[in-house]
Amino acid sequence: MPYVLISTQTRLEVGPTIVGDEQSDPGLMTFLGAAKRNMLGNNFSEYFVNEAPRMVLNRLESCGYRVVAMTGVGQTLVWCLHKE
């Protein structure tokens, strides 16, 4: 999986950071220390870490991912990363 999306809602400084969905690479989720959860009302699971996005971005860069794009959607920030 060469692409990864991560996001956070309003709590940019402290997290949590969403790092994947049900179909994410399990090895990468383990590397990030992510836990899987299903939020009430959602019919899907997501992986998250209790760290600020910059910590996650630093960890992903160390294994070869680079930020391709970043945007804000309402009170959510989203980063798209790619690994060559």
PDB file of C-alpha atoms in Angstrom:
ATOM      1  CA  MET A   1       0.000   0.000   0.000  1.00  0.00           C
ATOM      2  CA  PRO A   2       1.882   3.060  -1.161  1.00  0.00           C
ATOM      3  CA  TYR A   3      -0.726   5.610   0.076  1.00  0.00           C
ATOM      4  CA  VAL A   4      -1.713   6.452   3.639  1.00  0.00           C
ATOM      5  CA  LEU A   5      -4.285   8.974   4.865  1.00  0.00           C
ATOM      6  CA  ILE A   6      -4.080  10.335   8.384  1.00  0.00           C
ATOM      7  CA  SER A   7      -6.389  12.857  10.016  1.00  0.00           C
ATOM      8  CA  THR A   8      -7.205  14.626  13.248  1.00  0.00           C
ATOM      9  CA  GLN A   9     -10.158  16.649  14.469  1.00  0.00           C
ATOM     10  CA  THR A  10      -9.582  20.019  16.157  1.00  0.00           C
ATOM     11  CA  ARG A  11      -6.975  18.659  18.614  1.00  0.00           C
ATOM     12  CA  LEU A  12      -3.955  19.210  16.381  1.00  0.00           C
ATOM     13  CA  GLU A  13      -1.524  19.686  19.282  1.00  0.00           C
ATOM     14  CA  VAL A  14      -2.272  16.503  21.216  1.00  0.00           C
ATOM     15  CA  GLY A  15      -4.196  14.050  19.057  1.00  0.00           C
ATOM     16  CA  PRO A  16      -5.643  11.509  18.769  1.00  0.00           C
ATOM     17  CA  THR A  17      -4.660  10.910  15.154  1.00  0.00           C
ATOM     18  CA  ILE A  18      -6.627   8.599  12.863  1.00  0.00           C
ATOM     19  CA  VAL A  19      -4.090   6.526  10.922  1.00  0.00           C
ATOM     20  CA  GLY A  20      -6.077   3.920   9.009  1.00  0.00           C
ATOM     21  CA  ASP A  21      -9.252   1.988   8.283  1.00  0.00           C
ATOM     22  CA  GLU A  22     -10.257  -1.665   8.265  1.00  0.00           C
ATOM     23  CA  GLN A  23      -8.260  -2.340   5.093  1.00  0.00           C
ATOM     24  CA  SER A  24      -5.005  -0.708   6.238  1.00  0.00           C
ATOM     25  CA  ASP A  25      -1.714  -2.594   6.297  1.00  0.00           C
ATOM     26  CA  PRO A  26      -1.639  -4.459   9.651  1.00  0.00           C
ATOM     27  CA  GLY A  27       2.171  -4.275   9.789  1.00  0.00           C
ATOM     28  CA  LEU A  28       2.134  -0.506   9.387  1.00  0.00           C
ATOM     29  CA  MET A  29      -0.596  -0.170  12.025  1.00  0.00           C
ATOM     30  CA  THR A  30       1.546  -2.194  14.439  1.00  0.00           C
ATOM     31  CA  PHE A  31       4.587  -0.031  13.609  1.00  0.00           C
ATOM     32  CA  LEU A  32       2.562   3.089  14.430  1.00  0.00           C
ATOM     33  CA  GLY A  33       1.249   1.545  17.659  1.00  0.00           C
ATOM     34  CA  ALA A  34      -2.324   1.986  16.461  1.00  0.00           C
ATOM     35  CA  ALA A  35      -5.401   0.550  18.145  1.00  0.00           C
ATOM     36  CA  LYS A  36      -8.560  -0.402  16.273  1.00  0.00           C
ATOM     37  CA  ARG A  37     -11.904   1.093  17.362  1.00  0.00           C
ATOM     38  CA  ASN A  38     -15.475   1.336  16.165  1.00  0.00           C
ATOM     39  CA  MET A  39     -17.111   4.641  17.094  1.00  0.00           C
ATOM     40  CA  LEU A  40     -20.771   4.496  18.112  1.00  0.00           C
ATOM     41  CA  GLY A  41     -22.977   5.075  15.069  1.00  0.00           C
ATOM     42  CA  ASN A  42     -20.299   4.185  12.494  1.00  0.00           C
ATOM     43  CA  ASN A  43     -20.523   0.969  10.477  1.00  0.00           C
ATOM     44  CA  PHE A  44     -16.739   0.841  10.023  1.00  0.00           C
ATOM     45  CA  SER A  45     -13.639   0.546  12.170  1.00  0.00           C
ATOM     46  CA  GLU A  46     -10.644   2.866  12.238  1.00  0.00           C
ATOM     47  CA  TYR A  47      -7.121   2.767  13.626  1.00  0.00           C
ATOM     48  CA  PHE A  48      -5.928   5.586  15.868  1.00  0.00           C
ATOM     49  CA  VAL A  49      -2.983   6.585  18.033  1.00  0.00           C
ATOM     50  CA  ASN A  50      -3.093   8.895  21.056  1.00  0.00           C
ATOM     51  CA  GLU A  51      -0.344  11.106  19.643  1.00  0.00           C
ATOM     52  CA  ALA A  52      -0.232  14.416  17.830  1.00  0.00           C
ATOM     53  CA  PRO A  53      -0.170  14.255  14.019  1.00  0.00           C
ATOM     54  CA  ARG A  54       3.413  15.588  13.892  1.00  0.00           C
ATOM     55  CA  MET A  55       4.592  12.551  15.867  1.00  0.00           C
ATOM     56  CA  VAL A  56       2.829  10.221  13.420  1.00  0.00           C
ATOM     57  CA  LEU A  57       4.192  12.151  10.420  1.00  0.00           C
ATOM     58  CA  ASN A  58       7.729  11.871  11.832  1.00  0.00           C
ATOM     59  CA  ARG A  59       7.328   8.107  12.319  1.00  0.00           C
ATOM     60  CA  LEU A  60       5.940   7.635   8.789  1.00  0.00           C
ATOM     61  CA  GLU A  61       8.791   9.680   7.304  1.00  0.00           C
ATOM     62  CA  SER A  62      11.295   7.421   9.053  1.00  0.00           C
ATOM     63  CA  CYS A  63       9.947   4.445   7.079  1.00  0.00           C
ATOM     64  CA  GLY A  64       9.865   6.200   3.697  1.00  0.00           C
ATOM     65  CA  TYR A  65       6.511   7.988   3.460  1.00  0.00           C
ATOM     66  CA  ARG A  66       6.332  11.565   2.166  1.00  0.00           C
ATOM     67  CA  VAL A  67       3.463  14.061   2.401  1.00  0.00           C
ATOM     68  CA  VAL A  68       1.779  14.522  -0.982  1.00  0.00           C
ATOM     69  CA  ALA A  69      -1.079  16.796   0.097  1.00  0.00           C
ATOM     70  CA  MET A  70      -2.712  18.302   3.167  1.00  0.00           C
ATOM     71  CA  THR A  71      -6.107  19.971   3.551  1.00  0.00           C
ATOM     72  CA  GLY A  72      -8.638  21.110   6.089  1.00  0.00           C
ATOM     73  CA  VAL A  73     -12.237  19.888   5.927  1.00  0.00           C
ATOM     74  CA  GLY A  74     -14.376  21.677   8.483  1.00  0.00           C
ATOM     75  CA  GLN A  75     -12.632  21.016  11.775  1.00  0.00           C
ATOM     76  CA  THR A  76     -10.704  18.036  10.408  1.00  0.00           C
ATOM     77  CA  LEU A  77      -7.155  18.105   9.019  1.00  0.00           C
ATOM     78  CA  VAL A  78      -6.125  15.409   6.522  1.00  0.00           C
ATOM     79  CA  TRP A  79      -2.673  14.433   5.217  1.00  0.00           C
ATOM     80  CA  CYS A  80      -2.059  12.137   2.238  1.00  0.00           C
ATOM     81  CA  LEU A  81       1.300  10.358   2.215  1.00  0.00           C
ATOM     82  CA  HIS A  82       2.965   8.174  -0.410  1.00  0.00           C
ATOM     83  CA  LYS A  83       5.772   5.657  -0.167  1.00  0.00           C
ATOM     84  CA  GLU A  84       7.863   5.085  -3.284  1.00  0.00           C
TER      85      GLU A  84
END
